[in-house]
XYZ file of N, CA and C in Angstrom:
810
model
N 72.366 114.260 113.284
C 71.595 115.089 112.373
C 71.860 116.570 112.598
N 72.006 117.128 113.695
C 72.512 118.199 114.330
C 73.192 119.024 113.320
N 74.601 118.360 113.253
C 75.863 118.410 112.458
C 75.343 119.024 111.052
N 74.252 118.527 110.707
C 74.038 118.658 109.099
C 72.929 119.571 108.638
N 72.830 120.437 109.908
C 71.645 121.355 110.048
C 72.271 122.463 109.617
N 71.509 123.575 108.590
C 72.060 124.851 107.820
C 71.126 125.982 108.442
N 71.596 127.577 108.778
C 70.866 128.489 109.087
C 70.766 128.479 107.074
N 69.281 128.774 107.235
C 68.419 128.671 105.909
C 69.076 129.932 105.535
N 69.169 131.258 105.789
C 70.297 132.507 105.199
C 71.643 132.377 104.345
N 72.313 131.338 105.623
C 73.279 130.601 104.930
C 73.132 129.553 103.968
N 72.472 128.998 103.942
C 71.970 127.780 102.697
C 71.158 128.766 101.325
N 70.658 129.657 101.480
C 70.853 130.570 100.414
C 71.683 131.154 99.942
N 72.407 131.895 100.695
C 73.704 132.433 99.859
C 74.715 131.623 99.532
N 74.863 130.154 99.849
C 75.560 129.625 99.518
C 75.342 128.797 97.905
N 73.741 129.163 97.099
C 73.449 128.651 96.072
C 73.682 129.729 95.128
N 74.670 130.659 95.857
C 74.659 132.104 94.803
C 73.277 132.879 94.871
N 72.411 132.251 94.608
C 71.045 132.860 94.391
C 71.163 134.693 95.651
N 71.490 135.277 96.379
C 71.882 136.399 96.947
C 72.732 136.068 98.377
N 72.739 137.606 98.811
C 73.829 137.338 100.200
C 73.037 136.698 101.122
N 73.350 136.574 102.456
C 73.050 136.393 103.303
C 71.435 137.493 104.131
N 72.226 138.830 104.102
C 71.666 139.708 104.522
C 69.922 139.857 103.395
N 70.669 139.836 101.915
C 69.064 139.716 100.955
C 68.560 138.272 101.348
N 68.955 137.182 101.668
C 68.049 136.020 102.065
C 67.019 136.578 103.151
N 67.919 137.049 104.450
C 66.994 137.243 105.032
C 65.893 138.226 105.065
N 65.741 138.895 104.020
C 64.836 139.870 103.585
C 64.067 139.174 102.821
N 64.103 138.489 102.037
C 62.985 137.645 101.390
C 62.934 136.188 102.109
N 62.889 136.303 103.025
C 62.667 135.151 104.417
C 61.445 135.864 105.055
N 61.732 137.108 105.233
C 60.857 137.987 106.136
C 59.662 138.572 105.301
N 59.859 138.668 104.237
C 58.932 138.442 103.148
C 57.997 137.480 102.642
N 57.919 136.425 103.351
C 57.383 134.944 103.084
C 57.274 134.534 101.547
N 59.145 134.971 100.925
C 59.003 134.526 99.579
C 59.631 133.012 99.546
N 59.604 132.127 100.823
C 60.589 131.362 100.578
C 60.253 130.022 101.383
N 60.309 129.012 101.096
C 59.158 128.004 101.523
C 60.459 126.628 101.813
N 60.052 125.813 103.008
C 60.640 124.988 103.050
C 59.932 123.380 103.059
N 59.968 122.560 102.175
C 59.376 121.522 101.884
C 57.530 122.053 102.239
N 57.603 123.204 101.131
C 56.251 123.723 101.393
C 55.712 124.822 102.325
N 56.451 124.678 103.330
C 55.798 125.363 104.339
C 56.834 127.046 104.270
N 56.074 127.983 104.501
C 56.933 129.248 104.948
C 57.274 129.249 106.089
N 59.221 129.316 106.353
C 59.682 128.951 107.246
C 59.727 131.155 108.363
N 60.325 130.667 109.416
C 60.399 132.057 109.881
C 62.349 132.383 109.695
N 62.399 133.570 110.056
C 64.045 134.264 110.331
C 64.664 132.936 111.322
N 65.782 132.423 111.293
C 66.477 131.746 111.769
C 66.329 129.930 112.053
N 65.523 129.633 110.815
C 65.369 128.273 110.489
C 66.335 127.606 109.963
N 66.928 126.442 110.192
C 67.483 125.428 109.575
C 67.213 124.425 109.123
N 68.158 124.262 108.053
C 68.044 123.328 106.919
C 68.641 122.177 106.764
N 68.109 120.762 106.319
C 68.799 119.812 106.236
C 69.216 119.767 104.928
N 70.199 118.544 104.673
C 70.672 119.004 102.925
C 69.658 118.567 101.971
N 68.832 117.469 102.475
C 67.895 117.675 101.069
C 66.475 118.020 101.548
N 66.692 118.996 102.360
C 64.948 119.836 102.314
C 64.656 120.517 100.949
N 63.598 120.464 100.396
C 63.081 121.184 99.009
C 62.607 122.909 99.677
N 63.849 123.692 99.191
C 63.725 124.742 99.380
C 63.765 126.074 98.394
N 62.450 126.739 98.375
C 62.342 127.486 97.278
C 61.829 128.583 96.867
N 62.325 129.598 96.384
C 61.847 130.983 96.658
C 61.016 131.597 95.232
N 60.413 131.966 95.739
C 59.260 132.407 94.632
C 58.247 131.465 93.707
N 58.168 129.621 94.238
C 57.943 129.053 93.781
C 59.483 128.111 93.242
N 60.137 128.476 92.589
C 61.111 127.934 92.395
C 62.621 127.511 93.267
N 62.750 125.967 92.709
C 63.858 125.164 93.694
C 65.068 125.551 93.418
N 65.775 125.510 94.334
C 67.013 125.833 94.434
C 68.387 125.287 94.716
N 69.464 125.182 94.595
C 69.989 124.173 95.661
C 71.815 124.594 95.593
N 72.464 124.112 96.248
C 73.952 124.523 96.397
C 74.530 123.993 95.172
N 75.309 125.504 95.283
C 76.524 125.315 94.242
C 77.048 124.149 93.519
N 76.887 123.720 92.505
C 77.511 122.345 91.990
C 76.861 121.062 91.970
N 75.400 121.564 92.965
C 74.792 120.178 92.875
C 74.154 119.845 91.975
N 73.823 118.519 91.523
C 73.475 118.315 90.321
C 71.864 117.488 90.636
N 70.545 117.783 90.315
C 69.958 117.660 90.668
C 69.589 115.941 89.508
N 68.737 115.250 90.355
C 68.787 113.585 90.504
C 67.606 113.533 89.561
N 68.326 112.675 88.410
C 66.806 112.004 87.283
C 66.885 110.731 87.255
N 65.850 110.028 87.525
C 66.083 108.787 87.604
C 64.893 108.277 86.583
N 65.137 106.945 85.578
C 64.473 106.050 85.241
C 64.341 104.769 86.052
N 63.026 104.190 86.462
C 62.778 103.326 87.494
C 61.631 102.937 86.753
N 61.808 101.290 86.615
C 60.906 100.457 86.356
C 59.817 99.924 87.750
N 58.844 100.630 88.089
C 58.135 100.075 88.670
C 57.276 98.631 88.972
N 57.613 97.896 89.805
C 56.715 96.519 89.790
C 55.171 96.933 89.909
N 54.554 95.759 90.407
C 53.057 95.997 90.567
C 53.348 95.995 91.843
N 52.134 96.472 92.414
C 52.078 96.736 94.289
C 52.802 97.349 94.696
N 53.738 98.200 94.066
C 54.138 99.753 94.709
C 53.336 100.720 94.411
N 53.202 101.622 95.567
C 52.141 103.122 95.535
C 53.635 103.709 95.159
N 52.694 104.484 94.109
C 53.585 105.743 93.875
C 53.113 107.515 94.287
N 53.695 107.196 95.949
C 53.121 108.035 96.966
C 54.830 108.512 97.448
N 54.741 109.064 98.180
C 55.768 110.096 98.647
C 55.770 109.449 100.916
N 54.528 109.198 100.499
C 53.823 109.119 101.963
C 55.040 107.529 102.749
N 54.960 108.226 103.497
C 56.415 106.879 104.079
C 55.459 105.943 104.922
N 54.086 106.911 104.940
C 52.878 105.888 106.198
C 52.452 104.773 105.723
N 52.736 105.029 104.015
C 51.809 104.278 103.221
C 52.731 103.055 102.948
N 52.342 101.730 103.239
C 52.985 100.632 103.135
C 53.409 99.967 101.302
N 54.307 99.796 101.298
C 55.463 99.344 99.827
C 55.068 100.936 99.184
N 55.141 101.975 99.937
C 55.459 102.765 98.690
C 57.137 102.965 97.959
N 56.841 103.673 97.315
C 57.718 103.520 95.868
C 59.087 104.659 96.407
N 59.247 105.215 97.523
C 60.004 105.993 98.066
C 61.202 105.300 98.769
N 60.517 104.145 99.904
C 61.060 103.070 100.629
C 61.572 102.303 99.581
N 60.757 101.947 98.471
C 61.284 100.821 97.622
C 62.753 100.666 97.122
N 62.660 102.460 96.613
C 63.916 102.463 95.694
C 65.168 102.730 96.860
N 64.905 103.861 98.175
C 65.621 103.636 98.799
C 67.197 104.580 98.576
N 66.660 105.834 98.031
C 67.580 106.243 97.597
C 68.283 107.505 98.855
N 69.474 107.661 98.430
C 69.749 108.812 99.756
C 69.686 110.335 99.331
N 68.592 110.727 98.753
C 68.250 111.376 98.598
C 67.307 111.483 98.420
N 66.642 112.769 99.230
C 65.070 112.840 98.801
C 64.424 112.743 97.380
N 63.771 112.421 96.915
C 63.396 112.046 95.412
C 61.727 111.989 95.471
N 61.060 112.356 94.633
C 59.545 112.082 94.432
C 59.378 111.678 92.915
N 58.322 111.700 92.918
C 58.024 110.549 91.178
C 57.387 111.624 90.655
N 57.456 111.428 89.362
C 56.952 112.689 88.552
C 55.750 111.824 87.708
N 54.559 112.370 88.118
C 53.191 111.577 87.852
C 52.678 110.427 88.816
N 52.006 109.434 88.504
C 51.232 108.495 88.974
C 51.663 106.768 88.163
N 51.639 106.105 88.692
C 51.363 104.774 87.903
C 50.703 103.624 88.398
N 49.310 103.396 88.744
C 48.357 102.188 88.984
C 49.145 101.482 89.894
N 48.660 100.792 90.778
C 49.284 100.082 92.292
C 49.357 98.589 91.041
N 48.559 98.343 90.738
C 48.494 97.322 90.110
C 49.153 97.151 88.713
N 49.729 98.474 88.265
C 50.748 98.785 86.731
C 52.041 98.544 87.147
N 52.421 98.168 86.430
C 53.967 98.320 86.149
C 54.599 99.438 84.927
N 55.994 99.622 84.944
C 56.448 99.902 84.045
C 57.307 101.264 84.756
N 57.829 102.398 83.740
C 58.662 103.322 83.403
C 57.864 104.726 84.289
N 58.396 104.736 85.405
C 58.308 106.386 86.266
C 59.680 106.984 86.363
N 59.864 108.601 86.234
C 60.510 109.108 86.721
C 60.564 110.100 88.207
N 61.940 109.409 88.325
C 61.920 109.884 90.174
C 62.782 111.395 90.214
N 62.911 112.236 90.749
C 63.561 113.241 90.699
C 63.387 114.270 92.019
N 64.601 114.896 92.151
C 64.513 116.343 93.234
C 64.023 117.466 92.951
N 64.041 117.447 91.197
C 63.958 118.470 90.474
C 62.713 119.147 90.064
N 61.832 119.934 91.036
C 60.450 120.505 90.874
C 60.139 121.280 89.787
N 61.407 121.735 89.295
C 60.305 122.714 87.752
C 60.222 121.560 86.595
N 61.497 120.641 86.540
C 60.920 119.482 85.408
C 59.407 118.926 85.580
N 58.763 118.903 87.294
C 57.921 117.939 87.349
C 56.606 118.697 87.213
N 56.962 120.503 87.318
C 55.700 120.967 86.761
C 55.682 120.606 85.245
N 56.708 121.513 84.342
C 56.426 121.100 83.244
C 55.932 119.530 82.812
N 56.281 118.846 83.238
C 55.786 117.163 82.494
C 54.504 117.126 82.807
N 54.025 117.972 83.848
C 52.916 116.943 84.803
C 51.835 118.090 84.062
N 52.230 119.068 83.164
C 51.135 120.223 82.596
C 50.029 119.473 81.630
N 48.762 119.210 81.534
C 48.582 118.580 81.314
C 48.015 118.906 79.670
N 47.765 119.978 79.419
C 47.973 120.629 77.789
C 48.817 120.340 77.123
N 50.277 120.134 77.624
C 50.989 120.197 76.672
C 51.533 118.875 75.607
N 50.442 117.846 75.615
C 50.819 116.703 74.863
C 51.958 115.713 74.445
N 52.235 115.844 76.563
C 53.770 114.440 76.074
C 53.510 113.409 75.545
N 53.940 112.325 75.387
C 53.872 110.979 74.581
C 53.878 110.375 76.271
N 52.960 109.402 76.294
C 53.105 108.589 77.544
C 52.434 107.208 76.335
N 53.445 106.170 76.766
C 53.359 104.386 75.982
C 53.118 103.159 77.122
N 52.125 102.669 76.195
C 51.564 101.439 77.265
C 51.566 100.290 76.648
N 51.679 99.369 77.230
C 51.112 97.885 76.275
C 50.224 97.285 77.548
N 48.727 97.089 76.544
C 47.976 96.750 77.952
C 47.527 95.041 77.554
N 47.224 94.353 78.346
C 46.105 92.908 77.769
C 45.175 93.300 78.312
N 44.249 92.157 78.125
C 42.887 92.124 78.622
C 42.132 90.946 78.327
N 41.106 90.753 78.897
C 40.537 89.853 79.895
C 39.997 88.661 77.914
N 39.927 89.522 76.999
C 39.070 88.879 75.293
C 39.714 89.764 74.496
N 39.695 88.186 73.337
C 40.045 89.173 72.153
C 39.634 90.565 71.829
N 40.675 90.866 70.799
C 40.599 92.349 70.704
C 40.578 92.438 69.378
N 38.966 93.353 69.020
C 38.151 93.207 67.596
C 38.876 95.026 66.817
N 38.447 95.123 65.946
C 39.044 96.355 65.224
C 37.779 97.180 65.978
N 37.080 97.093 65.572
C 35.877 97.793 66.640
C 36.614 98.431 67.867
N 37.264 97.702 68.878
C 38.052 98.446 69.663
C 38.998 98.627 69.618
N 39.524 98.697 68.721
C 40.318 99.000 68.319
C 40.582 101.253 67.892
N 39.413 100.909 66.952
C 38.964 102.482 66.146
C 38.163 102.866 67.314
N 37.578 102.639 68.656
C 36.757 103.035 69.253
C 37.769 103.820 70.256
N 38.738 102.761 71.409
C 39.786 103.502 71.677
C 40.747 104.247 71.217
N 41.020 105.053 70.038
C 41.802 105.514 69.355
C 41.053 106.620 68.897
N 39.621 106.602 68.646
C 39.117 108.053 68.602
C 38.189 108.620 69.904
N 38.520 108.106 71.153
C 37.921 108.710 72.088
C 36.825 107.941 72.827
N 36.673 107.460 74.111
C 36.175 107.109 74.984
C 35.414 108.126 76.262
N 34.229 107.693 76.511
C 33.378 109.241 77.502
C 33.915 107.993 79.069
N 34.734 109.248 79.456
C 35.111 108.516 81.127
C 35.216 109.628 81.821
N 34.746 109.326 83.008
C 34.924 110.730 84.209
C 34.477 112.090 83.592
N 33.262 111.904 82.858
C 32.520 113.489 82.145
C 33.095 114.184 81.578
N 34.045 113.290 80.553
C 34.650 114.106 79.313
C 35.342 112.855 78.442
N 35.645 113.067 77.363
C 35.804 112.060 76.290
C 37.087 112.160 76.053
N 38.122 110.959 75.953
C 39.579 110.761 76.158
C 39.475 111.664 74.656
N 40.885 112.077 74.784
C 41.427 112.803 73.204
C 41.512 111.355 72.665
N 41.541 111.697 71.138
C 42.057 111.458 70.218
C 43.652 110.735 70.297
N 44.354 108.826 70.446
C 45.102 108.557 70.184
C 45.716 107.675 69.280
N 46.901 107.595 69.487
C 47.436 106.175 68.622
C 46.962 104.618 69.467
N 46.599 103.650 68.483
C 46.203 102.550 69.077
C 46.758 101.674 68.126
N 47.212 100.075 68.596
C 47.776 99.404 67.768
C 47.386 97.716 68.474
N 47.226 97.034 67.530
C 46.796 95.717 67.766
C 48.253 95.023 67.648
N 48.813 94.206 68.408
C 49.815 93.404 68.894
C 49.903 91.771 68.972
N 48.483 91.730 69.472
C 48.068 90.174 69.816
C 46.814 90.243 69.728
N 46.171 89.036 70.088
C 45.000 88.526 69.858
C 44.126 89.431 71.515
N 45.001 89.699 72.141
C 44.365 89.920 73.397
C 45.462 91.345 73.810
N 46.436 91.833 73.511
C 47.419 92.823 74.012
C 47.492 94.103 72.412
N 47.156 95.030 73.332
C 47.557 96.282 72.263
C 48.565 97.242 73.357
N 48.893 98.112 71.878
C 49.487 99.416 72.401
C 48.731 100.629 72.124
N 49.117 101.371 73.554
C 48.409 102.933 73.224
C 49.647 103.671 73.791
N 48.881 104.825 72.893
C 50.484 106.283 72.985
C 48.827 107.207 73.819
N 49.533 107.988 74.993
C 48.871 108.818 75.345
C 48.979 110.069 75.790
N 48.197 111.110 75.561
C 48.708 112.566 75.679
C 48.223 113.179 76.779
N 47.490 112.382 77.700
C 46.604 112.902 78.979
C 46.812 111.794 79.860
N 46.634 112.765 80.900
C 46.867 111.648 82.398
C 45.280 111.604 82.843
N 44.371 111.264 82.600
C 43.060 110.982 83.501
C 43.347 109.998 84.387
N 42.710 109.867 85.484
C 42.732 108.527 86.477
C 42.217 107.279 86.189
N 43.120 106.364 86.411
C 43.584 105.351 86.312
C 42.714 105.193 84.545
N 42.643 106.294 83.665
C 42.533 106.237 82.233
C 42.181 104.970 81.237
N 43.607 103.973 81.166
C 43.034 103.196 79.877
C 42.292 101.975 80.475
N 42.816 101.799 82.050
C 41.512 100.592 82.949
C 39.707 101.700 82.649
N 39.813 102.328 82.611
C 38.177 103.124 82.661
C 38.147 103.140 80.721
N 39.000 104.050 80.155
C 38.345 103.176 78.595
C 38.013 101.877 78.482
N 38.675 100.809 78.702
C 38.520 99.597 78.526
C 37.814 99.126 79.006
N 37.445 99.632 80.544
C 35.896 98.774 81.115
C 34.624 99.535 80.454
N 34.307 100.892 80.002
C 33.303 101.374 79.026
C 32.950 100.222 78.127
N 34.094 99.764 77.210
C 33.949 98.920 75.862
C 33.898 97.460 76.304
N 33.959 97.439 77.513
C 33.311 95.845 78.038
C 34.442 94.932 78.056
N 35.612 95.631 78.304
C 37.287 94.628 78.703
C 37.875 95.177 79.829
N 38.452 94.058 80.143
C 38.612 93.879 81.726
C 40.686 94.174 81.659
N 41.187 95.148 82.129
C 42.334 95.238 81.910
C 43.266 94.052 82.916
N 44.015 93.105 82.417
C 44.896 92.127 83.155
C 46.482 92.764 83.338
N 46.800 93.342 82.223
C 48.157 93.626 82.744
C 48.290 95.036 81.844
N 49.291 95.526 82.821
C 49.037 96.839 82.028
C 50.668 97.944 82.030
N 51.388 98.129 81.519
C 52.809 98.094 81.131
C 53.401 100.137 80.418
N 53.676 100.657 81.253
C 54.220 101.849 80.620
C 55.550 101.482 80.311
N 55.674 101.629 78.623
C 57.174 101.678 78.581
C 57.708 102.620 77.467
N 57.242 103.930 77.539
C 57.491 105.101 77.156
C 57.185 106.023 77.829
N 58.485 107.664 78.228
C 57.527 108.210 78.232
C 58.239 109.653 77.694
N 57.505 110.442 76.791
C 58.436 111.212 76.109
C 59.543 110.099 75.432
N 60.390 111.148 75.937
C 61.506 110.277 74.432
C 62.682 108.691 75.403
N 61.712 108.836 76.566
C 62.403 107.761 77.125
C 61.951 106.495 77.358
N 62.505 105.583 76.743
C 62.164 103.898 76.820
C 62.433 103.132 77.920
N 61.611 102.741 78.677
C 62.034 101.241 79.228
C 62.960 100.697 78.957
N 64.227 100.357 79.806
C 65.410 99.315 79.090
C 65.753 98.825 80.548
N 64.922 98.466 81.690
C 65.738 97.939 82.551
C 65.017 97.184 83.480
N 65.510 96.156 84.222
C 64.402 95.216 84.358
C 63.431 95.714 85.507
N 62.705 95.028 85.968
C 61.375 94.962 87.025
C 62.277 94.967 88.114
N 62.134 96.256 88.948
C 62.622 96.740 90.210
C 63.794 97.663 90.196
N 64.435 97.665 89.153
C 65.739 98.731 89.257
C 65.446 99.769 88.800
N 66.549 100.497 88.869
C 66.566 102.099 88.460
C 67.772 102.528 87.633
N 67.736 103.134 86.868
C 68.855 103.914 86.087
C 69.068 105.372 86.254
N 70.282 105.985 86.225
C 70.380 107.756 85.852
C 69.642 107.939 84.654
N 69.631 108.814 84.227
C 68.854 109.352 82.704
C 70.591 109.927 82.371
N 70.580 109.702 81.193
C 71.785 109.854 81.019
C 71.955 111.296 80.611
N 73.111 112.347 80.456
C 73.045 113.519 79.906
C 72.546 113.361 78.599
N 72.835 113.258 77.798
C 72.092 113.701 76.431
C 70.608 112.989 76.613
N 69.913 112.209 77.304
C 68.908 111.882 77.402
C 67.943 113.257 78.179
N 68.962 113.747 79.349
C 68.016 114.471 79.730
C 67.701 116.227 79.193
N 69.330 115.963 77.907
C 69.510 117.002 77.444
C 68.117 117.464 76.498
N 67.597 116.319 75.375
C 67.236 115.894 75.135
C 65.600 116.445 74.990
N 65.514 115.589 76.894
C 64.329 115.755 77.500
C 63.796 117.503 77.810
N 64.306 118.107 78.176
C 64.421 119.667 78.314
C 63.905 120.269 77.383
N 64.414 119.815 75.793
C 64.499 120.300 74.614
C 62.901 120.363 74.535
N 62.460 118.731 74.691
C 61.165 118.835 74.165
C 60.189 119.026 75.055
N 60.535 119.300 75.899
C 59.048 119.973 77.391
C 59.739 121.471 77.526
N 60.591 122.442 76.943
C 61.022 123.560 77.005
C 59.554 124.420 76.864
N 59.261 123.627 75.646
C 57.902 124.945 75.279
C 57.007 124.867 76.137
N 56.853 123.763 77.234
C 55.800 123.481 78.088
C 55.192 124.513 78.595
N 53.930 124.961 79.384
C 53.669 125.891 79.855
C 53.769 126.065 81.916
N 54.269 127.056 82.171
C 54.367 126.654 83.462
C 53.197 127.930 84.328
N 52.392 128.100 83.858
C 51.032 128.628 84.043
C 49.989 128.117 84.810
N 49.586 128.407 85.712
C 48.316 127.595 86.672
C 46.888 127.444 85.653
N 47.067 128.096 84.809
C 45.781 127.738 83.720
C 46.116 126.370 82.795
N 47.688 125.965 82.512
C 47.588 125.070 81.758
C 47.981 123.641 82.897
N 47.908 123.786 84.282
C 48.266 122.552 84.572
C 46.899 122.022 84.989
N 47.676 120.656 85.393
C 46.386 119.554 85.915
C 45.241 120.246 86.707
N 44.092 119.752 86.620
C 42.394 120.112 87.710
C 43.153 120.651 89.182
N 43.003 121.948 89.534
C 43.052 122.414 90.669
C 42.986 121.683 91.937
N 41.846 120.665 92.164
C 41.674 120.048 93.008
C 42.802 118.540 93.059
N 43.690 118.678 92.028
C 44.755 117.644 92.433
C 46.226 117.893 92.596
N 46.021 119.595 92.624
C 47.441 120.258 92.718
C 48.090 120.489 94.585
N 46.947 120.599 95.513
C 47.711 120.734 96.375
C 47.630 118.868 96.999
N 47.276 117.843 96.544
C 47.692 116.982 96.669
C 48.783 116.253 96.544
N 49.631 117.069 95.505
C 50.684 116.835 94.986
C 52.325 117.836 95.621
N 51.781 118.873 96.093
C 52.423 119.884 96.987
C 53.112 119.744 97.926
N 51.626 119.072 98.855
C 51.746 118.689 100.376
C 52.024 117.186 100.711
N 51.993 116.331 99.423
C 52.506 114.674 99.944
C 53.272 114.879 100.650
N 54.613 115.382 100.469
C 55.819 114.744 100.774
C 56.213 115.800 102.087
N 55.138 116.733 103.024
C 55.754 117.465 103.875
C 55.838 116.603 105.342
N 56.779 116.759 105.834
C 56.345 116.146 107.599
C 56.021 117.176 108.235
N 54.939 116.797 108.162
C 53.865 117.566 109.278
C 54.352 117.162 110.914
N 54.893 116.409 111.327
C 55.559 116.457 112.658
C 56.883 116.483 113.159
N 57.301 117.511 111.627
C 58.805 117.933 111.709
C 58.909 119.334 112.638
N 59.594 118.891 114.005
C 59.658 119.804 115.164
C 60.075 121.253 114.629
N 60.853 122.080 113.438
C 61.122 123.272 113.286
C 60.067 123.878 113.083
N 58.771 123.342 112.306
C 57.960 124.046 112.273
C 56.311 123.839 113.279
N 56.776 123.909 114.257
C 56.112 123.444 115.284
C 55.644 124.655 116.452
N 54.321 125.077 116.681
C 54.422 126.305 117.114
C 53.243 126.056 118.355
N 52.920 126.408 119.140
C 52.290 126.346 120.365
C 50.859 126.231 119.870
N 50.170 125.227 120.380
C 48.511 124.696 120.087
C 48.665 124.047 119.051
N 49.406 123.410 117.949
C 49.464 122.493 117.722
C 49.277 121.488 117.877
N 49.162 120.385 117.152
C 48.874 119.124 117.623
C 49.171 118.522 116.904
């Protein structure tokens, strides 16, 4: 591991982003953070530490930063946390650091994206800006038009009333919903309000990307897919007023740091 260790000065100027000598001036500046943490003058870097100055990621010359489509099974956490047993990090197993962009039910299946790439995952994860997220859910009894028009113009869960979506009857017992908000664990809490018990529950949209691959694998996002994708989260807002409830932002920050990674390790610690 030794071998593959970077003076962080040098791992800046080598992304173009400035020389050597301006790295270490905005090092000494605490504009520049390593998997979160503000590192000091003469830290090193492994190749896929998330390293980033002013808020924003960075990375060497030519690299091409990792989008992945991954069909999630049921009973993977989609956690970052390596403590946490079948999470979705171990699962996929990739050699590169990667985190998931959003959440998906331990008990859901379906369509997450995995990525290195931190400004895509602010923009998606903003929660104003009305991506398309697609589900096909069942449940426990038929399914009357009543709930039909009931979930589709708004449900009161967690002290506020779902927006306004698309809803569609499928089967006698399975619909589809298109959704523009991430609330927790969302269409299981509409559906238990209206007195249905969610059995299976299936993302296979999200934005302009479909599900096409089976239960457990992963795909690239292809270029024009992610060309695509850019296009339509461009207008997104990357503003601390338009993203997700405050209280779930540094949850999302600090998952993925090792806290008993020896560089940043300083006397009275523990």
């Amino acid at each position: 591991m030794e071998e593959n260790l970077k003076r962080l000065n040098k791992f800046i100027g080598e992304t173009g982003f400035c020389s050597r000598r301006e790295a270490d001036k905005i090092i000494e500046e605490g504009r520049v953070t390593i998997n979160g943490i503000v590192p000091e003058l003469g830290t090193k870097v492994l190749p896929d530490d998330e390293v980033r100055i002013d808020g924003k990621l960075i990375r060497e010359k030519n690299e091409k930063p990792v989008y992945l489509a991954f069909n999630k099974p049921v009973g993977i956490e989609c956690t970052t946390n390596l403590e946490v047993r079948n999470n979705i990090v171990d699962y996929i197993n990739y050699p590169k650091r990667i985190f998931p962009i959003g959440r998906l039910d331990k008990a859901s299946e379906g369509l997450i994206f995995m990525t290195n790439d931190g400004d895509i995952v602010n923009k998606i994860l903003r929660a104003r800006n009305n991506h398309e997220k697609e589900y096909t859910v069942t449940v426990n009894k038929l399914i009357t038009d009543r709930f039909i028009e009931k979930m589709g113009n708004g449900v009161p869960i967690l002290d506020t009333v779902t927006r306004k979506c698309k809803v569609e009857k499928i089967s006698s017992t399975t619909f589809k919903i298109v959704l523009t908000q991430g609330l927790n664990r969302q269409i299981r809490r509409m559906c238990e309000y209206l007195g249905y018990e969610v059995t299976a529950l299936k993302r296979i949209r999200i934005i302009n990307i479909s599900l096409d691959i089976p239960v457990g694998r992963f795909r690239d996002l292809t270029d024009a897919e992610i060309k695509e994708l850019n296009a339509l989260i461009e207008p997104s807002s990357k503003t601390e007023e338009a993203s997700l409830p405050k209280q779930e932002i540094p949850k999302r920050r600090t998952e993925f740091i090792k806290r008993d990674d020896p560089r940043f390790k300083k006397k009275g610690d523990y």
